[in-house]
């Protein structure tokens, strides 16, 4: 069960248990649509993907220290390519 999707789709849910299901603050079971849960796409998933692929910041700093504009520009281009590869989700 995708707990993150359930919490995002059902704001009244305070606990989720794979066996018992989703519960509200009073311990009442909340009926959920597994189709909606399975279709949900995490709007922040792009962040972890970007972090994993960004070039190391030391590449940029090394270029600054050396005064190497080509290296600085490459770092910026590489970062922009990652941003293009993993765009922010649109609501």
Coordinates of N, CA and C in Angstrom, one line a residue:
X1 N 0.8 -1.2 0.0 CA 0.0 0.0 0.0 C 0.9 1.2 0.0
X2 N 0.6 2.2 -0.8 CA 1.4 3.4 -0.9 C 0.9 4.4 0.1
X3 N 1.5 4.4 1.3 CA 1.1 5.3 2.4 C 1.1 6.8 2.0
X4 N 2.2 7.2 1.3 CA 2.3 8.6 0.9 C 1.2 9.0 0.1
X5 N 0.8 8.2 -0.9 CA -0.4 8.5 -1.7 C -1.7 8.6 -0.9
X6 N -1.8 7.7 0.0 CA -3.1 7.8 0.8 C -3.1 9.1 1.6
X7 N -2.0 9.4 2.3 CA -2.0 10.7 3.1 C -2.2 11.9 2.2
X8 N -1.7 11.9 1.0 CA -1.9 13.0 0.1 C -3.3 13.1 -0.5
X9 N -3.9 12.0 -0.7 CA -5.2 12.0 -1.3 C -6.4 12.1 -0.3
X10 N -6.1 11.7 0.9 CA -7.1 11.6 2.0 C -6.6 12.4 3.2
X11 N -6.8 13.7 3.3 CA -6.2 14.5 4.4 C -6.8 14.1 5.7
X12 N -7.9 13.5 5.8 CA -8.5 13.1 7.1 C -7.8 11.8 7.7
X13 N -7.0 11.1 6.9 CA -6.3 9.9 7.3 C -5.1 10.3 8.2
X14 N -5.1 9.7 9.4 CA -3.9 10.0 10.3 C -3.0 8.7 10.5
X15 N -3.6 7.5 10.2 CA -2.7 6.3 10.3 C -3.1 5.4 9.2
X16 N -2.1 4.7 8.7 CA -2.3 3.7 7.6 C -1.6 2.4 8.1
X17 N -2.3 1.3 8.0 CA -1.7 0.0 8.4 C -2.1 -0.9 7.2
X18 N -1.1 -1.6 6.7 CA -1.3 -2.5 5.6 C -2.4 -3.6 5.9
X19 N -2.5 -4.0 7.1 CA -3.5 -5.0 7.4 C -4.9 -4.3 7.7
X20 N -4.9 -3.3 8.5 CA -6.2 -2.7 9.0 C -6.7 -1.6 8.1
X21 N -5.9 -1.0 7.2 CA -6.3 0.0 6.3 C -6.0 1.4 6.9
X22 N -6.8 2.4 6.3 CA -6.6 3.8 6.7 C -7.6 4.2 7.8
X23 N -7.1 5.0 8.7 CA -8.0 5.4 9.8 C -7.9 6.9 10.0
X24 N -9.0 7.5 10.5 CA -9.1 8.9 10.8 C -8.7 9.1 12.2
X25 N -8.8 10.3 12.7 CA -8.3 10.7 14.0 C -9.1 10.0 15.1
X26 N -10.3 9.6 14.8 CA -11.2 8.9 15.8 C -11.0 7.4 15.7
X27 N -10.2 6.9 14.9 CA -10.0 5.4 14.7 C -11.0 4.8 13.8
X28 N -11.8 5.6 13.1 CA -12.7 5.1 12.1 C -12.0 4.8 10.8
X29 N -12.4 3.7 10.2 CA -11.9 3.3 8.9 C -12.3 4.3 7.8
X30 N -11.3 4.7 7.0 CA -11.6 5.6 5.9 C -11.5 4.7 4.6
X31 N -12.6 4.7 3.8 CA -12.6 4.0 2.6 C -11.8 4.7 1.6
X32 N -10.9 4.0 0.9 CA -10.0 4.6 -0.1 C -10.2 3.8 -1.4
X33 N -9.9 4.6 -2.4 CA -9.9 4.0 -3.8 C -8.5 3.6 -4.1
X34 N -8.3 2.3 -4.2 CA -6.9 1.8 -4.6 C -6.6 2.2 -6.0
X35 N -7.6 2.4 -6.9 CA -7.3 2.9 -8.3 C -6.7 4.3 -8.2
X36 N -7.3 5.1 -7.3 CA -6.7 6.5 -7.2 C -5.3 6.5 -6.5
X37 N -5.2 5.6 -5.5 CA -3.9 5.5 -4.9 C -2.8 5.0 -5.8
X38 N -3.1 4.0 -6.6 CA -2.2 3.5 -7.6 C -1.9 4.4 -8.7
X39 N -2.8 5.3 -9.0 CA -2.6 6.3 -10.1 C -1.9 7.5 -9.7
X40 N -1.8 7.7 -8.4 CA -1.2 8.9 -7.8 C 0.3 9.0 -8.2
X41 N 0.8 10.2 -8.6 CA 2.2 10.4 -8.9 C 2.7 11.4 -7.9
X42 N 3.7 11.1 -7.2 CA 4.3 12.0 -6.2 C 4.9 13.3 -6.9
X43 N 4.3 14.4 -6.6 CA 4.7 15.7 -7.2 C 6.1 16.1 -6.8
X44 N 6.7 15.5 -5.8 CA 8.1 15.9 -5.4 C 9.1 14.8 -5.8
X45 N 8.7 13.8 -6.5 CA 9.7 12.7 -6.9 C 10.9 13.2 -7.7
X46 N 10.7 14.3 -8.4 CA 11.7 14.9 -9.3 C 12.9 15.3 -8.4
X47 N 12.7 15.7 -7.2 CA 13.8 16.2 -6.3 C 14.9 15.2 -6.1
X48 N 14.5 14.0 -5.7 CA 15.5 12.9 -5.4 C 16.2 12.5 -6.7
X49 N 15.5 12.5 -7.8 CA 16.1 12.1 -9.1 C 17.1 13.2 -9.5
X50 N 16.8 14.4 -9.3 CA 17.8 15.5 -9.6 C 19.0 15.4 -8.8
X51 N 18.8 15.3 -7.5 CA 19.9 15.2 -6.5 C 20.9 14.1 -6.9
X52 N 20.3 12.9 -7.3 CA 21.2 11.8 -7.7 C 22.0 12.0 -8.9
X53 N 21.5 12.9 -9.8 CA 22.2 13.1 -11.1 C 23.0 14.5 -11.2
X54 N 22.8 15.4 -10.3 CA 23.5 16.6 -10.4 C 25.0 16.4 -10.3
X55 N 25.8 17.1 -11.1 CA 27.3 17.0 -11.0 C 27.7 17.5 -9.6
X56 N 28.8 17.0 -9.1 CA 29.3 17.5 -7.8 C 29.6 19.0 -7.8
X57 N 29.3 19.7 -6.7 CA 29.5 21.1 -6.7 C 31.0 21.5 -6.7
X58 N 31.8 20.5 -6.4 CA 33.2 20.8 -6.4 C 33.7 21.1 -7.8
X59 N 33.0 20.6 -8.8 CA 33.3 20.9 -10.2 C 33.2 22.4 -10.5
X60 N 32.1 22.9 -10.0 CA 31.8 24.4 -10.1 C 32.8 25.2 -9.4
X61 N 33.1 24.8 -8.1 CA 34.0 25.6 -7.3 C 35.4 25.5 -7.8
X62 N 35.8 24.4 -8.4 CA 37.1 24.3 -9.0 C 37.2 25.2 -10.2
X63 N 36.2 25.3 -10.9 CA 36.2 26.2 -12.1 C 36.3 27.7 -11.7
X64 N 35.6 28.0 -10.6 CA 35.7 29.4 -10.1 C 37.1 29.7 -9.6
X65 N 37.6 28.8 -8.8 CA 39.0 29.0 -8.2 C 40.0 29.2 -9.3
X66 N 39.9 28.4 -10.4 CA 40.9 28.4 -11.5 C 40.5 29.5 -12.5
X67 N 39.4 30.1 -12.3 CA 39.0 31.1 -13.3 C 38.7 30.5 -14.7
X68 N 38.2 29.3 -14.7 CA 38.0 28.5 -15.9 C 36.5 28.6 -16.2
X69 N 36.2 29.6 -17.1 CA 34.8 29.9 -17.5 C 34.2 28.7 -18.2
X70 N 35.0 28.0 -19.0 CA 34.5 26.8 -19.7 C 34.0 25.8 -18.8
X71 N 34.7 25.5 -17.7 CA 34.3 24.5 -16.7 C 33.1 25.0 -16.0
X72 N 33.0 26.2 -15.6 CA 31.8 26.8 -15.0 C 30.6 26.6 -15.9
X73 N 30.7 27.0 -17.1 CA 29.6 26.9 -18.1 C 29.2 25.4 -18.3
X74 N 30.1 24.5 -18.3 CA 29.8 23.1 -18.4 C 29.0 22.6 -17.2
X75 N 29.4 23.1 -16.0 CA 28.7 22.7 -14.8 C 27.2 23.2 -14.9
X76 N 27.1 24.4 -15.2 CA 25.7 25.0 -15.3 C 24.9 24.3 -16.4
X77 N 25.5 24.0 -17.5 CA 24.8 23.2 -18.6 C 24.4 21.8 -18.1
X78 N 25.3 21.2 -17.4 CA 25.0 19.8 -16.9 C 23.8 19.9 -15.9
X79 N 23.8 20.9 -15.0 CA 22.7 21.1 -14.1 C 21.4 21.3 -14.8
X80 N 21.4 22.2 -15.8 CA 20.2 22.5 -16.6 C 19.7 21.3 -17.3
X81 N 20.6 20.4 -17.8 CA 20.2 19.2 -18.5 C 19.4 18.3 -17.5
X82 N 19.9 18.2 -16.3 CA 19.2 17.4 -15.3 C 17.8 18.0 -15.0
X83 N 17.8 19.3 -14.9 CA 16.5 19.9 -14.6 C 15.5 19.6 -15.8
X84 N 16.0 19.7 -17.0 CA 15.1 19.4 -18.1 C 14.7 17.9 -18.1
X85 N 15.6 17.0 -17.7 CA 15.3 15.6 -17.7 C 14.2 15.2 -16.7
X86 N 14.3 15.9 -15.5 CA 13.3 15.7 -14.4 C 12.6 17.0 -14.1
X87 N 11.6 17.4 -14.9 CA 10.9 18.7 -14.6 C 10.1 18.6 -13.4
X88 N 9.8 19.7 -12.8 CA 8.8 19.8 -11.7 C 7.5 19.3 -12.2
X89 N 6.7 18.6 -11.3 CA 5.4 18.2 -11.7 C 4.5 19.4 -11.8
X90 N 3.6 19.4 -12.7 CA 2.6 20.5 -12.8 C 1.3 20.0 -12.2
X91 N 0.7 20.9 -11.4 CA -0.6 20.5 -10.7 C -1.7 20.3 -11.7

